[in-house]
Short mmCIF file of C-alpha atoms in Angstrom, two decimals:
data_model
loop_
_atom_site.label_atom_id
_atom_site.label_comp_id
_atom_site.label_asym_id
_atom_site.label_seq_id
_atom_site.Cartn_x
_atom_site.Cartn_y
_atom_site.Cartn_z
CA GLY I 26 0.00 0.03 -0.01
CA ILE I 27 0.81 3.69 -0.12
CA THR I 28 2.40 5.09 3.06
CA GLN I 29 0.41 8.21 4.10
CA HIS I 30 -1.01 10.09 7.01
CA ILE I 31 -4.53 11.26 6.44
CA GLY I 32 -5.42 12.52 9.92
CA ALA I 33 -8.58 10.44 9.83
CA TYR I 34 -9.65 6.85 9.97
CA GLN I 35 -12.77 4.67 10.08
CA VAL I 36 -14.02 1.92 12.38
CA ASP I 37 -16.90 -0.48 11.57
CA VAL I 38 -19.63 -0.82 14.26
CA GLY I 39 -22.08 -3.43 13.25
CA ASP I 40 -23.50 -2.42 9.93
CA SER I 41 -22.43 1.30 10.37
CA THR I 42 -19.06 2.99 10.03
CA ILE I 43 -17.65 5.69 12.32
CA THR I 44 -15.15 8.20 10.96
CA PHE I 45 -12.63 9.64 13.39
CA LEU I 46 -10.86 12.92 12.75
CA ASP I 47 -8.22 14.85 14.71
CA THR I 48 -9.06 16.55 18.05
CA PRO I 49 -10.89 19.90 18.27
CA GLY I 50 -7.52 21.52 18.92
CA HIS I 51 -6.49 20.74 15.34
CA ALA I 52 -5.63 23.84 13.39
CA ALA I 53 -8.29 22.98 10.78
CA PHE I 54 -11.07 22.92 13.28
CA SER I 55 -11.63 26.63 13.59
CA SER I 56 -11.06 27.48 9.92
CA MET I 57 -13.59 24.86 8.91
CA ARG I 58 -16.05 26.23 11.34
CA ALA I 59 -15.41 29.70 9.95
CA ARG I 60 -16.60 28.46 6.57
CA GLY I 61 -19.76 26.97 8.08
CA ALA I 62 -18.70 23.38 7.50
CA HIS I 63 -19.71 21.14 10.40
CA VAL I 64 -16.68 18.87 9.92
CA THR I 65 -17.30 16.73 13.00
CA ASP I 66 -20.62 15.63 14.42
CA ILE I 67 -19.41 14.37 17.78
CA VAL I 68 -16.20 15.09 19.75
CA VAL I 69 -14.58 12.33 21.75
CA LEU I 70 -12.57 13.99 24.50
CA VAL I 71 -9.87 11.65 25.78
CA VAL I 72 -8.84 12.41 29.37
CA ALA I 73 -6.29 10.31 31.35
CA ALA I 74 -7.89 8.84 34.50
CA ASP I 75 -4.62 9.36 36.47
CA ASP I 76 -3.59 12.83 35.24
CA GLY I 77 -7.04 14.44 34.91
CA VAL I 78 -7.71 17.69 33.09
CA GLN I 79 -4.66 19.27 31.52
CA PRO I 80 -4.38 22.70 29.82
CA GLN I 81 -4.81 21.16 26.40
CA THR I 82 -7.96 19.40 27.59
CA ALA I 83 -9.61 22.67 28.56
CA GLU I 84 -8.49 24.12 25.28
CA ALA I 85 -10.03 21.22 23.27
CA ILE I 86 -13.29 21.71 25.25
CA GLN I 87 -13.48 25.36 24.33
CA HIS I 88 -12.78 24.57 20.70
CA ALA I 89 -15.54 21.94 20.61
CA LYS I 90 -18.02 24.36 22.31
CA ALA I 91 -17.08 27.07 19.81
CA ALA I 92 -18.00 24.70 17.03
CA GLY I 93 -21.30 23.65 18.67
CA VAL I 94 -20.34 19.98 18.72
CA PRO I 95 -21.64 17.59 21.43
CA ILE I 96 -18.94 15.92 23.57
CA ILE I 97 -18.48 12.32 24.71
CA VAL I 98 -15.74 11.87 27.34
CA ALA I 99 -13.44 8.84 27.14
CA VAL I 100 -11.66 8.42 30.49
CA ASN I 101 -8.53 6.63 29.50
CA LYS I 102 -5.84 4.73 31.34
CA MET I 103 -8.38 2.98 33.73
CA ASP I 104 -5.76 0.25 34.12
CA LYS I 105 -3.43 2.57 36.04
CA ALA I 106 -3.12 2.19 39.84
CA GLY I 107 -3.87 5.91 40.39
CA ALA I 108 -6.87 6.02 38.07
CA ASN I 109 -9.65 8.29 39.53
CA PRO I 110 -12.54 8.66 37.11
CA ASP I 111 -14.68 10.52 39.70
CA HIS I 112 -11.99 13.19 40.08
CA VAL I 113 -12.01 13.59 36.28
CA LYS I 114 -15.81 13.97 36.23
CA GLN I 115 -15.56 16.54 39.02
CA GLN I 116 -12.94 18.53 37.08
CA LEU I 117 -14.92 18.45 33.84
CA SER I 118 -18.20 19.39 35.57
CA GLU I 119 -16.56 22.75 36.06
CA TYR I 120 -16.55 23.05 32.26
CA GLU I 121 -20.31 22.21 32.11
CA LEU I 122 -19.66 18.54 31.15
CA LEU I 123 -21.91 17.10 33.86
CA PRO I 124 -22.23 13.27 33.69
CA GLU I 125 -25.62 11.70 33.10
CA GLU I 126 -25.54 9.95 36.48
CA TRP I 127 -24.97 13.30 38.19
CA GLY I 128 -28.06 14.75 36.44
CA GLY I 129 -26.23 16.14 33.38
CA ASP I 130 -26.33 15.13 29.70
CA THR I 131 -22.71 14.27 28.98
CA LEU I 132 -21.79 10.59 28.19
CA TYR I 133 -18.70 9.26 29.94
CA ALA I 134 -16.89 6.00 28.92
CA PRO I 135 -14.13 4.45 31.00
CA VAL I 136 -11.56 2.84 28.75
CA SER I 137 -8.12 1.39 28.67
CA ALA I 138 -6.55 1.89 25.21
CA LEU I 139 -3.57 -0.30 26.31
CA ARG I 140 -5.75 -3.34 27.07
CA GLY I 141 -8.54 -2.60 24.73
CA GLU I 142 -11.04 -2.51 27.49
CA GLY I 143 -14.15 -0.36 27.16
CA ILE I 144 -13.54 0.42 23.50
CA ASP I 145 -16.63 -1.49 22.21
CA GLU I 146 -18.78 0.35 24.79
CA LEU I 147 -17.34 3.66 23.71
CA LEU I 148 -18.08 2.94 20.05
CA GLU I 149 -21.62 1.89 20.99
CA GLN I 150 -22.08 5.24 22.84
CA ILE I 151 -20.94 7.16 19.71
CA HIS I 152 -23.33 5.01 17.60
CA LEU I 153 -26.24 5.80 19.93
CA GLN I 154 -25.42 9.56 19.99
CA ALA I 155 -25.36 9.52 16.18
CA GLU I 156 -28.78 7.96 16.12
CA VAL I 157 -30.17 10.63 18.46
CA LEU I 158 -28.70 13.29 16.28
CA ASP I 159 -30.27 11.61 13.28
CA LEU I 160 -27.11 12.09 11.14
CA ARG I 161 -27.88 11.47 7.48
CA ALA I 162 -26.29 12.15 4.06
CA ASN I 163 -27.42 11.60 0.47
CA PRO I 164 -24.98 9.45 -1.54
CA ASP I 165 -26.95 9.92 -4.89
CA ARG I 166 -25.68 13.39 -5.71
CA HIS I 167 -22.46 15.17 -6.68
CA ALA I 168 -20.01 15.03 -3.90
CA GLU I 169 -19.49 17.79 -1.40
CA GLY I 170 -16.77 17.88 1.20
CA VAL I 171 -14.04 19.79 3.03
CA VAL I 172 -10.27 19.74 3.04
CA ILE I 173 -8.90 18.46 6.40
CA GLU I 174 -5.28 18.47 5.39
CA ALA I 175 -3.02 19.27 2.35
CA LYS I 176 0.49 18.66 1.51
CA MET I 177 2.97 18.60 -1.41
CA GLU I 178 4.53 15.17 -2.28
CA ARG I 179 7.46 14.66 -4.61
CA GLY I 180 6.25 12.90 -7.68
CA ARG I 181 2.56 13.46 -6.88
CA GLY I 182 2.29 17.17 -6.52
CA ALA I 183 -0.59 18.61 -4.50
CA VAL I 184 -2.27 15.99 -2.31
CA ALA I 185 -5.47 16.84 -0.41
CA SER I 186 -6.97 14.92 2.51
CA VAL I 187 -10.73 15.39 2.05
CA LEU I 188 -13.79 14.42 4.12
CA VAL I 189 -16.69 13.60 1.87
CA GLN I 190 -19.82 14.99 3.56
CA GLN I 191 -22.51 14.54 0.88
CA GLY I 192 -22.80 12.67 -2.31
CA THR I 193 -20.27 10.20 -3.77
CA LEU I 194 -16.81 11.14 -5.04
CA ARG I 195 -15.47 9.13 -7.87
CA ASN I 196 -12.23 8.69 -9.75
CA GLY I 197 -12.36 10.92 -12.86
CA ASP I 198 -14.54 13.53 -11.31
CA TYR I 199 -13.69 17.10 -11.99
CA VAL I 200 -13.30 18.94 -8.63
CA VAL I 201 -12.70 22.37 -7.24
CA LEU I 202 -11.28 22.86 -3.76
CA GLY I 203 -10.99 26.58 -2.97
CA SER I 204 -8.89 28.00 -5.78
CA ALA I 205 -7.39 24.57 -6.65
CA PHE I 206 -8.91 22.38 -9.30
CA GLY I 207 -8.30 19.19 -11.24
CA ARG I 208 -9.56 15.74 -12.19
CA VAL I 209 -9.46 13.04 -9.49
CA ARG I 210 -6.50 10.88 -10.73
CA ALA I 211 -6.54 8.49 -7.77
CA MET I 212 -8.00 8.18 -4.19
CA VAL I 213 -6.73 6.19 -1.22
CA ASP I 214 -8.35 5.61 2.16
CA HIS I 215 -6.78 5.74 5.59
CA ARG I 216 -5.25 2.27 5.11
CA GLY I 217 -3.60 3.29 1.83
CA LYS I 218 -6.07 1.26 -0.16
CA ARG I 219 -6.97 2.62 -3.60
CA LEU I 220 -10.61 3.51 -4.02
CA LYS I 221 -12.82 3.86 -7.13
CA GLN I 222 -15.37 5.95 -5.13
CA ALA I 223 -15.77 7.55 -1.74
CA ASP I 224 -19.17 7.57 -0.03
CA PRO I 225 -20.48 10.18 2.52
CA SER I 226 -18.40 10.36 5.73
CA THR I 227 -15.36 8.85 4.01
CA PRO I 228 -11.99 10.43 4.38
CA VAL I 229 -9.70 10.07 1.47
CA GLU I 230 -6.45 11.41 -0.03
CA LEU I 231 -6.95 12.53 -3.62
CA PHE I 232 -4.38 13.31 -6.34
CA GLY I 233 -4.59 15.38 -9.50
CA LEU I 234 -4.92 18.99 -8.31
CA SER I 235 -3.53 22.07 -9.92
CA GLU I 236 -2.23 23.53 -6.67
CA LEU I 237 -2.37 23.08 -2.89
CA PRO I 238 -5.79 23.90 -1.43
CA GLU I 239 -6.14 25.41 2.11
CA VAL I 240 -7.38 23.47 5.10
CA GLY I 241 -11.10 24.23 5.34
CA ASP I 242 -11.63 24.73 1.57
CA GLU I 243 -14.86 23.20 0.33
CA LEU I 244 -14.92 20.56 -2.39
CA ALA I 245 -17.40 20.78 -5.20
CA VAL I 246 -17.75 18.48 -8.26
CA VAL I 247 -18.43 20.08 -11.67
CA ALA I 248 -19.17 18.83 -15.16
CA ASN I 249 -15.81 19.37 -16.96
CA GLU I 250 -12.33 20.87 -16.80
CA LYS I 251 -13.53 24.24 -18.28
CA ASN I 252 -16.10 24.69 -15.51
CA ALA I 253 -13.63 23.62 -12.88
CA ARG I 254 -11.00 26.11 -14.06
CA LYS I 255 -13.63 28.85 -14.24
CA LEU I 256 -14.98 28.26 -10.72
CA ALA I 257 -11.41 28.04 -9.27
CA GLU I 258 -10.39 31.26 -10.89
CA HIS I 259 -13.63 32.88 -9.54
CA ARG I 260 -12.84 31.71 -6.03
CA ALA I 261 -9.26 32.87 -6.30
CA GLU I 262 -10.36 36.36 -7.38
CA GLN I 263 -12.90 36.44 -4.51
CA LYS I 264 -10.19 35.44 -2.05
CA LYS I 265 -7.93 38.27 -3.28
CA LEU I 266 -10.71 40.80 -3.01
CA ILE I 267 -11.58 39.68 0.46
CA ALA I 268 -7.86 39.84 1.55
CA LEU I 269 -7.59 43.33 0.19
CA SER I 270 -10.75 44.58 1.81
CA GLU I 271 -10.19 42.96 5.20
CA GLY I 272 -6.57 44.13 5.83
CA ARG I 273 -5.59 43.89 9.44
CA ARG I 274 -8.93 42.68 10.58
CA ASN I 275 -8.25 42.90 14.33
CA ALA I 276 -6.95 46.50 14.28
CA LEU I 277 -8.84 48.90 16.57
CA GLU I 278 -9.86 51.06 13.52
CA ASP I 279 -11.58 48.04 12.00
CA LEU I 280 -13.52 47.54 15.20
CA TYR I 281 -14.67 51.16 15.04
CA ALA I 282 -15.72 50.68 11.41
CA ALA I 283 -17.50 47.39 11.98
CA ALA I 284 -19.41 48.89 14.99
CA ALA I 285 -20.44 51.95 12.88
CA ARG I 286 -21.97 49.50 10.37
CA GLY I 287 -23.88 47.80 13.16
CA GLN I 288 -22.11 44.49 12.64
CA LEU I 289 -20.79 44.01 16.17
CA GLU I 290 -22.77 43.49 19.33
CA ARG I 291 -20.24 41.36 21.22
CA LEU I 292 -16.57 41.58 21.78
CA HIS I 293 -15.13 38.08 21.23
CA VAL I 294 -12.11 37.33 23.48
CA ILE I 295 -9.53 34.55 23.45
CA LEU I 296 -7.52 34.60 26.63
CA LYS I 297 -4.31 32.63 27.45
CA ALA I 298 -2.43 32.95 30.79
CA ASP I 299 0.53 31.33 32.46
CA VAL I 300 -1.28 29.77 35.47
CA GLN I 301 -4.87 28.71 36.25
CA GLY I 302 -5.30 31.13 39.20
CA THR I 303 -4.39 34.17 37.16
CA LEU I 304 -6.54 32.95 34.25
CA GLN I 305 -9.66 32.71 36.44
CA ALA I 306 -8.90 36.10 38.05
CA ILE I 307 -8.64 37.85 34.66
CA LYS I 308 -11.68 35.97 33.26
CA THR I 309 -13.74 37.08 36.32
CA ALA I 310 -12.50 40.70 35.97
CA LEU I 311 -13.44 40.72 32.27
CA GLU I 312 -16.98 39.56 32.95
CA LYS I 313 -17.40 42.46 35.39
CA ILE I 314 -16.53 45.17 32.80
CA GLU I 315 -19.70 47.00 31.79
CA VAL I 316 -20.08 49.32 28.79
CA GLU I 317 -23.66 49.99 27.83
CA GLY I 318 -24.66 48.45 24.55
CA THR I 319 -21.92 45.84 24.49
CA GLU I 320 -20.98 42.57 26.08
CA ILE I 321 -17.82 40.37 26.34
CA ASN I 322 -17.93 36.80 25.00
CA VAL I 323 -14.93 34.76 26.09
CA LEU I 324 -14.62 32.12 23.45
CA LEU I 325 -11.60 30.49 24.94
CA ALA I 326 -9.74 30.80 28.30
CA ALA I 327 -6.83 28.41 28.81
CA VAL I 328 -3.46 28.03 30.43
CA GLY I 329 -0.41 27.94 28.11
CA ASP I 330 1.43 29.83 25.37
CA ILE I 331 -0.53 31.14 22.37
CA SER I 332 -0.82 28.40 19.84
CA GLU I 333 -1.55 28.22 16.13
CA SER I 334 -5.12 26.91 16.83
CA ASP I 335 -5.67 30.01 19.12
CA VAL I 336 -4.78 32.28 16.17
CA ASN I 337 -7.03 30.32 13.78
CA LEU I 338 -9.97 30.61 16.22
CA ALA I 339 -9.27 34.31 16.61
CA SER I 340 -9.24 34.76 12.89
CA SER I 341 -12.42 32.75 12.22
CA ASP I 342 -14.45 34.44 14.98
CA ASN I 343 -12.98 37.92 14.61
CA ALA I 344 -11.85 37.86 18.16
CA ILE I 345 -9.14 39.69 20.02
CA LEU I 346 -6.41 37.43 21.25
CA LEU I 347 -5.02 38.32 24.67
CA GLY I 348 -2.11 36.71 26.54
CA PHE I 349 -0.87 37.28 30.13
CA ASN I 350 2.79 36.32 30.92
CA VAL I 351 2.77 33.86 27.89
CA LYS I 352 4.61 33.69 24.52
CA LEU I 353 3.69 32.90 20.96
CA ASP I 354 5.22 29.68 19.52
CA SER I 355 6.79 29.99 16.03
CA LYS I 356 3.78 28.45 14.28
CA ALA I 357 1.39 30.85 16.00
CA ARG I 358 3.54 33.84 15.02
CA GLN I 359 3.58 32.71 11.40
CA ALA I 360 -0.21 32.11 11.36
CA ALA I 361 -0.84 35.49 13.02
CA ASP I 362 1.16 37.21 10.23
CA GLN I 363 -0.69 35.32 7.56
CA LYS I 364 -4.15 35.89 8.94
CA GLY I 365 -3.73 39.38 10.10
CA VAL I 366 -4.30 38.61 13.75
CA GLU I 367 -2.50 40.79 16.29
CA PRO I 368 -1.98 39.00 19.66
CA GLU I 369 -1.61 41.35 22.61
CA ILE I 370 0.55 40.15 25.51
CA PHE I 371 0.48 41.78 28.95
CA SER I 372 2.38 41.51 32.28
CA VAL I 373 0.06 43.90 34.22
CA ILE I 374 -3.57 42.85 34.77
CA TYR I 375 -4.90 46.39 34.78
CA ALA I 376 -3.29 47.24 31.43
CA LEU I 377 -5.12 44.19 29.92
CA LEU I 378 -8.48 45.18 31.42
CA ASP I 379 -8.05 48.91 30.26
CA THR I 380 -7.43 47.60 26.74
CA VAL I 381 -10.50 45.45 26.74
CA GLU I 382 -12.65 48.32 28.07
CA SER I 383 -11.25 50.61 25.27
CA ARG I 384 -12.20 48.00 22.75
CA LEU I 385 -15.78 47.82 24.15
CA LYS I 386 -16.16 51.59 23.99
CA GLY I 387 -14.72 51.48 20.42
CA MET I 388 -17.53 49.15 19.36
CA LEU I 389 -20.14 51.91 19.97
CA ALA I 390 -20.73 54.29 17.12
CA PRO I 391 -18.95 57.46 17.96
CA GLU I 392 -20.98 60.46 18.96
CA TYR I 393 -19.85 63.94 17.81
CA GLU I 394 -20.51 67.42 19.12
CA HIS I 395 -20.05 70.70 17.20
CA VAL I 396 -17.50 73.14 18.74
CA LEU I 397 -17.93 76.75 17.44
CA ASN I 398 -14.71 78.19 16.12
CA GLY I 399 -15.86 81.55 14.80
CA THR I 400 -18.62 83.68 13.25
CA ALA I 401 -18.49 85.99 10.25
CA GLU I 402 -21.18 88.29 8.74
CA VAL I 403 -21.65 88.49 5.01
CA ARG I 404 -21.48 92.18 3.99
CA GLN I 405 -21.00 92.08 0.22
CA LEU I 406 -21.10 89.54 -2.54
CA PHE I 407 -18.69 89.30 -5.50
CA ARG I 408 -19.26 87.14 -8.50
CA ILE I 409 -16.13 85.86 -10.25
CA SER I 410 -16.20 83.97 -13.44
CA LYS I 411 -15.04 80.33 -13.24
CA VAL I 412 -15.06 80.59 -9.46
CA GLY I 413 -18.58 81.58 -8.44
CA VAL I 414 -19.75 83.65 -5.51
CA VAL I 415 -17.32 85.10 -2.99
CA ALA I 416 -18.85 86.30 0.27
CA GLY I 417 -17.06 89.50 1.46
CA SER I 418 -17.33 89.01 5.15
CA TYR I 419 -16.33 90.50 8.55
CA VAL I 420 -15.21 88.15 11.29
CA ILE I 421 -17.18 88.97 14.41
CA ASP I 422 -15.50 86.51 16.79
CA GLY I 423 -13.16 83.58 16.89
CA LYS I 424 -11.69 82.78 13.54
CA VAL I 425 -12.52 81.31 10.17
CA ALA I 426 -10.15 79.01 8.37
CA ARG I 427 -9.88 77.21 5.04
CA GLY I 428 -11.38 73.68 5.25
CA HIS I 429 -13.53 74.51 8.35
CA ARG I 430 -17.02 73.09 8.25
CA VAL I 431 -19.72 75.86 8.23
CA LYS I 432 -23.33 76.53 8.95
CA ILE I 433 -24.95 79.44 7.04
CA LEU I 434 -27.74 81.14 9.08
CA ARG I 435 -30.46 83.42 7.82
CA ASP I 436 -32.88 85.08 10.20
CA GLY I 437 -31.68 82.63 12.92
CA SER I 438 -32.20 79.44 10.91
CA VAL I 439 -29.66 77.18 9.31
CA ILE I 440 -30.17 77.17 5.51
CA HIS I 441 -26.98 75.32 4.52
CA GLU I 442 -24.12 73.17 5.88
CA GLY I 443 -20.87 72.83 4.03
CA LYS I 444 -17.24 73.68 4.00
CA ILE I 445 -14.97 76.76 3.32
CA THR I 446 -13.21 75.91 0.11
CA GLY I 447 -11.10 79.11 -0.06
CA LEU I 448 -10.21 82.21 1.93
CA LYS I 449 -8.66 85.58 0.81
CA ARG I 450 -7.45 88.72 2.47
CA PHE I 451 -7.47 91.37 -0.27
CA LYS I 452 -5.86 89.43 -3.21
CA ASP I 453 -3.82 86.93 -1.10
CA ASP I 454 -4.93 83.32 -0.28
CA VAL I 455 -4.69 82.85 3.46
CA ARG I 456 -5.24 79.88 5.81
CA GLU I 457 -7.29 81.73 8.50
CA VAL I 458 -8.62 85.07 9.49
CA THR I 459 -9.28 86.24 13.10
CA ALA I 460 -11.82 88.43 14.65
CA GLY I 461 -11.97 92.15 13.67
CA LEU I 462 -10.74 91.57 10.05
CA GLU I 463 -12.44 91.40 6.71
CA CYS I 464 -11.98 88.52 4.26
CA GLY I 465 -13.40 86.88 1.14
CA VAL I 466 -14.98 83.52 1.92
CA PHE I 467 -15.48 80.80 -0.76
CA VAL I 468 -18.23 78.39 0.24
CA ASP I 469 -20.01 75.58 -1.69
CA TYR I 470 -23.34 77.45 -1.76
CA GLY I 471 -24.56 79.71 -4.54
CA ASP I 472 -27.53 81.29 -2.83
CA ILE I 473 -25.73 83.03 -0.05
CA GLN I 474 -26.91 86.60 0.66
CA GLU I 475 -25.77 89.78 2.38
CA GLY I 476 -26.62 89.72 6.01
CA ASP I 477 -26.22 85.91 6.31
CA LEU I 478 -24.03 84.65 9.15
CA ILE I 479 -21.22 82.11 8.59
CA GLU I 480 -20.56 79.99 11.62
CA THR I 481 -17.45 77.72 11.47
CA TYR I 482 -17.18 74.60 13.73
CA ALA I 483 -15.18 71.54 14.40
CA GLU I 484 -16.61 68.10 14.99
CA GLU I 485 -15.18 66.45 18.07
CA ILE I 486 -15.83 62.88 19.30
CA VAL I 487 -17.66 62.77 22.61
CA GLU I 488 -15.80 60.44 24.94
CA GLN I 489 -17.91 57.48 25.93
CA GLY I 490 -18.51 57.30 29.65
#
């Protein structure tokens, strides 16, 4: 057979087949969710009975919850002398994974992978959960799926690991995966066995692509190579346009703009800290911050350095990524640069809290107030060809300046709002004129009259309380 690592495998249970993928902490998990693809239907969370909940366990739980996937807990290493499944249940109950026997709805399965004990019971629980969820797929249609891994192999070119979700994928099909396309030249399953077709819920490696797709790209089958190329080019163009328009999506300016468009109601936060006690203290403090019209949604709070999966989750959920006394690993830094995520790391709790409060205030549409700069009275009008009307004016108080916004008042009522486009003293162009002096004012309004008042003002943002 062909040596390969697909990151997925299948197990037969009676007349059914269960497909296993990588853990929720897998980098693909968040990006797939971002594209609306429910890649996994059930998460099996493996926790050692002797070690209990570790930082990566908590992280995996948060990733699964972020994807809205039900969790079955496999308590492993039950053969160890120090195995304490009740302690594991107690720990996980703090993450809202309450066992059924304690009045909750989470299934727990004690297993020993070393001895093979409890595995059949675990598989049966997965099968029963799948029946409750009524998971179905239609094999009699063009295949749809999602890329779960991709790599370049010498002599084979671009190789994509794909999970078929709907329909049946066949050798010879013309496929598009993101901006990659091609004809399926060959497929192999998780054992390296060559396949002629792949049914729903089957993970396969396929060969014959024009380029390397991205993890999370959706697979579509089309009629011919021309259509495949056209769709791939369209997707590539869309991807470029999105990349150009998004820019640094987590910059504070983007949060202001998104809030002004009414697209943000919650500030999504991913929090990593060096120790559990500090993590809980910061999380509690964050939940106490109140800015009217906003709320904080902590997507993930976990102990440990910022990882690539954290960056992917922040990117997919438009979340801010905060760290306290932690570092970015090399893969996380690379992913952050690629995805435009800007992790912020603090060593003082108050600085972190102040930053979050500023972000919350930034989500509110800014309020402006008009600050009066000066007032001028129109005393004589001059009409200049190619220029228009110039208002010969006397500055009563304050100052008027080129570029100032203006209100033109007649009989106490505002009849026009615009801007000073030019300003003269005698024949000279000037930037500003102060009280007690005469000047010629150019405004973008043709119906101005003698006796009108010109009020100049500035717009200042009102600080949110």
